[in-house]
CSV table of C-alpha atoms and ligand atoms in Angstrom, one decimal:
chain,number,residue,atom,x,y,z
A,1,UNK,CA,-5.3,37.3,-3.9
A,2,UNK,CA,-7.4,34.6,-5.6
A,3,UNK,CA,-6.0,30.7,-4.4
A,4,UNK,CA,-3.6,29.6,-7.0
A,5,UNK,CA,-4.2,32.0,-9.6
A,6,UNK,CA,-2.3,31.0,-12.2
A,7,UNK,CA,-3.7,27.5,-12.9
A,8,UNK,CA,-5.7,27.2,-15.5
A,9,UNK,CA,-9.1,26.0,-14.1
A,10,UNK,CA,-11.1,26.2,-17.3
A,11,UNK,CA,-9.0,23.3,-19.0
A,12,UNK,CA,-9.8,21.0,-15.8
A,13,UNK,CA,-13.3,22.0,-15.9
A,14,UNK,CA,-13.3,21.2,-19.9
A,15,UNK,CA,-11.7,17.9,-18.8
A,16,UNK,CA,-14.4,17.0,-15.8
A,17,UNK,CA,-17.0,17.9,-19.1
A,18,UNK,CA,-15.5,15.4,-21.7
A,19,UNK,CA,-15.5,12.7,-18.6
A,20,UNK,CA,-19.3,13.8,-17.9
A,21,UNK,CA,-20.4,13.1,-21.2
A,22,UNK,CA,-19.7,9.5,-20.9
A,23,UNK,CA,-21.5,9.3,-17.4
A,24,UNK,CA,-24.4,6.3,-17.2
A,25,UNK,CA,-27.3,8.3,-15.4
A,26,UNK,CA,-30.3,6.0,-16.4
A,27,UNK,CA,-32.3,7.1,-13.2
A,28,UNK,CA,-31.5,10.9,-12.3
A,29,UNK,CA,-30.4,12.1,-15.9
A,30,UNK,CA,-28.1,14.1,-13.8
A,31,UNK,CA,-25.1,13.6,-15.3
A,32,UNK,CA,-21.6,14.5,-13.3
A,33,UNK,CA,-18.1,14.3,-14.5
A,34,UNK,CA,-15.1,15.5,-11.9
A,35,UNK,CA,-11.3,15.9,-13.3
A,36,UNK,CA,-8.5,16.5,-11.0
A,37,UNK,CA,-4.6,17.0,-11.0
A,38,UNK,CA,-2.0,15.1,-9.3
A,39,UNK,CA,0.9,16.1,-7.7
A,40,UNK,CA,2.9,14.5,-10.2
A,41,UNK,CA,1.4,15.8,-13.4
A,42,UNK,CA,-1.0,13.5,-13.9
A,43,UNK,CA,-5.1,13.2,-14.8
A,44,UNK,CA,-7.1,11.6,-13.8
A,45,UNK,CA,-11.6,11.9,-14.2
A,46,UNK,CA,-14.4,9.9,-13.6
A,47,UNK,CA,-17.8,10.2,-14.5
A,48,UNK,CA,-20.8,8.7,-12.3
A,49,UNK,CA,-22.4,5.4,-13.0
A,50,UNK,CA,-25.9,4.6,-11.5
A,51,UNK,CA,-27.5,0.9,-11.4
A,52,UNK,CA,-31.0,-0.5,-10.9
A,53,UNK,CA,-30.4,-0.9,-7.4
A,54,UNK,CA,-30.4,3.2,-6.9
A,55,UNK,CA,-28.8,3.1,-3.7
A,56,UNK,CA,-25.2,1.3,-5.6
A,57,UNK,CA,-24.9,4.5,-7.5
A,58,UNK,CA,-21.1,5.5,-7.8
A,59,UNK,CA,-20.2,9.5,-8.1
A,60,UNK,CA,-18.3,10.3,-10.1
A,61,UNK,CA,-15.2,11.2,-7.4
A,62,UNK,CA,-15.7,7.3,-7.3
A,63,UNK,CA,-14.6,6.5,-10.5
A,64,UNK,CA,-11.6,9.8,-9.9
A,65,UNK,CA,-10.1,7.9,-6.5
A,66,UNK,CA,-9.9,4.7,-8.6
A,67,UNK,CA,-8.3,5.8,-11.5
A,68,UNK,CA,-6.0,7.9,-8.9
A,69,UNK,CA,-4.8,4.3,-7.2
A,70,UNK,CA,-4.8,2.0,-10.2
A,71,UNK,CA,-3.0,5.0,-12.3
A,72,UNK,CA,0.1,4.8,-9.3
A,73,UNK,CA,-1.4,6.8,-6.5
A,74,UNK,CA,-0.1,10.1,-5.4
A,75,UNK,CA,-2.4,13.0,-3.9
A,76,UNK,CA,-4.7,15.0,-5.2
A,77,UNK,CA,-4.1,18.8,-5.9
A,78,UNK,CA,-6.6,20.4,-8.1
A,79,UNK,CA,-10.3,19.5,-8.7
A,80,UNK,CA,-13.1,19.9,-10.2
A,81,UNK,CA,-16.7,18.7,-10.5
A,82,UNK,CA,-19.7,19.6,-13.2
A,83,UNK,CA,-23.1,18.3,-14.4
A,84,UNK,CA,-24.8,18.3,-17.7
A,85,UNK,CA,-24.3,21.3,-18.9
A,86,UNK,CA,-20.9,21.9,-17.7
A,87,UNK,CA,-21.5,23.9,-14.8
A,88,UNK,CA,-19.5,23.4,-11.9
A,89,UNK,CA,-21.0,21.3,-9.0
A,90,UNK,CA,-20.2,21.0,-5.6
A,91,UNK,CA,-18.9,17.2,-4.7
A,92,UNK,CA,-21.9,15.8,-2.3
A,93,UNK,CA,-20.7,15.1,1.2
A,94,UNK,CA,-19.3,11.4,0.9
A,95,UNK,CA,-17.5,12.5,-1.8
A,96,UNK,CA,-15.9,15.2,0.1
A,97,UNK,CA,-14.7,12.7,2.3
A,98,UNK,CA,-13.3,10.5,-0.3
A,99,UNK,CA,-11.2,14.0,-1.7
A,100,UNK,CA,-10.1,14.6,2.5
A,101,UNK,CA,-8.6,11.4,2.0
A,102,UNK,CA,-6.4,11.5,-1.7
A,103,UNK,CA,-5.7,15.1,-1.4
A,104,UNK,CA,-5.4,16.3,2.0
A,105,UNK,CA,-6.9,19.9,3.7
A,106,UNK,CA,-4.6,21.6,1.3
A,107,UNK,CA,-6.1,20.2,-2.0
A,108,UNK,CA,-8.1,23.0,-3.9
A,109,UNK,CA,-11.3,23.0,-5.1
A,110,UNK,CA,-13.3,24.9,-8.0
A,111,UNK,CA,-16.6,25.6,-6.1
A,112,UNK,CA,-19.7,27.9,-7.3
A,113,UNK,CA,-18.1,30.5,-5.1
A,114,UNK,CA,-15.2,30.2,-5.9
A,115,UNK,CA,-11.6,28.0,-5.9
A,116,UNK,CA,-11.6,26.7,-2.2
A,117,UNK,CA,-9.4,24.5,0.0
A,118,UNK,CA,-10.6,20.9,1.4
A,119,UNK,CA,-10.3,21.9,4.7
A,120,UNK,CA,-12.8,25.0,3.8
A,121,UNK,CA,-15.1,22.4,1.9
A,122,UNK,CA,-14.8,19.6,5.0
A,123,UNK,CA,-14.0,21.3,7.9
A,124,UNK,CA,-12.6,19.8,10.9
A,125,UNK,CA,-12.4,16.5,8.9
A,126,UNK,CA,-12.2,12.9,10.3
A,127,UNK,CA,-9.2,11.6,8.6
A,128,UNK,CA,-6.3,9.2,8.6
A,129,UNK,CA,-4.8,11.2,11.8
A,130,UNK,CA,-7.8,10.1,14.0
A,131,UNK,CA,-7.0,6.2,13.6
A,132,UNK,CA,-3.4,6.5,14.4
B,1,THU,N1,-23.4,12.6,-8.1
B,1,THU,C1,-22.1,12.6,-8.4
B,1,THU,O1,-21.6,11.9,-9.3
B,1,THU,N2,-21.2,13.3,-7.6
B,1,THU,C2,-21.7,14.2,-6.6
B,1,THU,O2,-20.8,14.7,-5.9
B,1,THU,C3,-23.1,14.4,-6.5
B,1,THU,C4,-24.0,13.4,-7.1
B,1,THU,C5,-24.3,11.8,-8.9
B,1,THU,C6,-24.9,10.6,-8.2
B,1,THU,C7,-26.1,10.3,-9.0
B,1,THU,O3,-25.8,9.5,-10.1
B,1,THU,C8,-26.5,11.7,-9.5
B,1,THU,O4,-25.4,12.5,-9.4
B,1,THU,C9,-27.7,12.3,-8.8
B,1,THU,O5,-27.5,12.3,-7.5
């Protein structure tokens, strides 16, 4: 059986493509928006903003794991990433670390193959556990 079937994936994704559409990509034109739910109902997105200096470039999880803490915290449950046209992405490897860290090895991912777990997308991740 498909992970967590009966959520309805396609209205996150429409929500990660309303955030991408206000992404500031200057530089790549490769725009990214990411949407996510919280384990207490909320949303929150983010969109990536780039800079002059190319190496300052924040994802767009960046701008998600902000609004998560400045919106009242909480952990991360579903999410979802996409680029220009609206297809899903996968989050690039810093930013997988940043989703270990608000929503846990049990957080679920959309993925292009597939809804997948963190701990599927980050194996054997380095994690608050390690600095206790
Ligand atoms: N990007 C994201 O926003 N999230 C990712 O997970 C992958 C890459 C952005 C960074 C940069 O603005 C553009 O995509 C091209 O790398």
């Amino acid at each position: 059986m498909a992970l967590d079937e009966g959520f309805d994936w396609a209205a996150l994704q429409a929500e990660a493509t309303e955030a991408m559409r206000h992404a500031y990509a200057p530089y790549s034109h490769y725009k990214v928006g990411a949407a996510a739910l919280v384990d207490d109902g909320r949303h929150v997105s983010g969109c990536n903003v780039e800079n002059a200096a190319y190496g300052v470039a924040l994802c767009a999880e960046c701008g998600l794991v902000s609004e998560l803490h400045r919106s009242g915290g909480g952990r991360l449950t579903h999410f979802v990433c996409v680029g220009g046209d609206g297809e899903v992405i996968m989050p690039c490897g810093r930013c997988r670390q940043l989703l270990s860290e608000n929503g846990g090895a049990s957080l679920l991912l959309m993925t292009v193959s597939g809804v997948k777990r963190m701990d599927e997308v980050l194996p054997d991740a380095f994690g608050p556990d390690d600095l206790a």
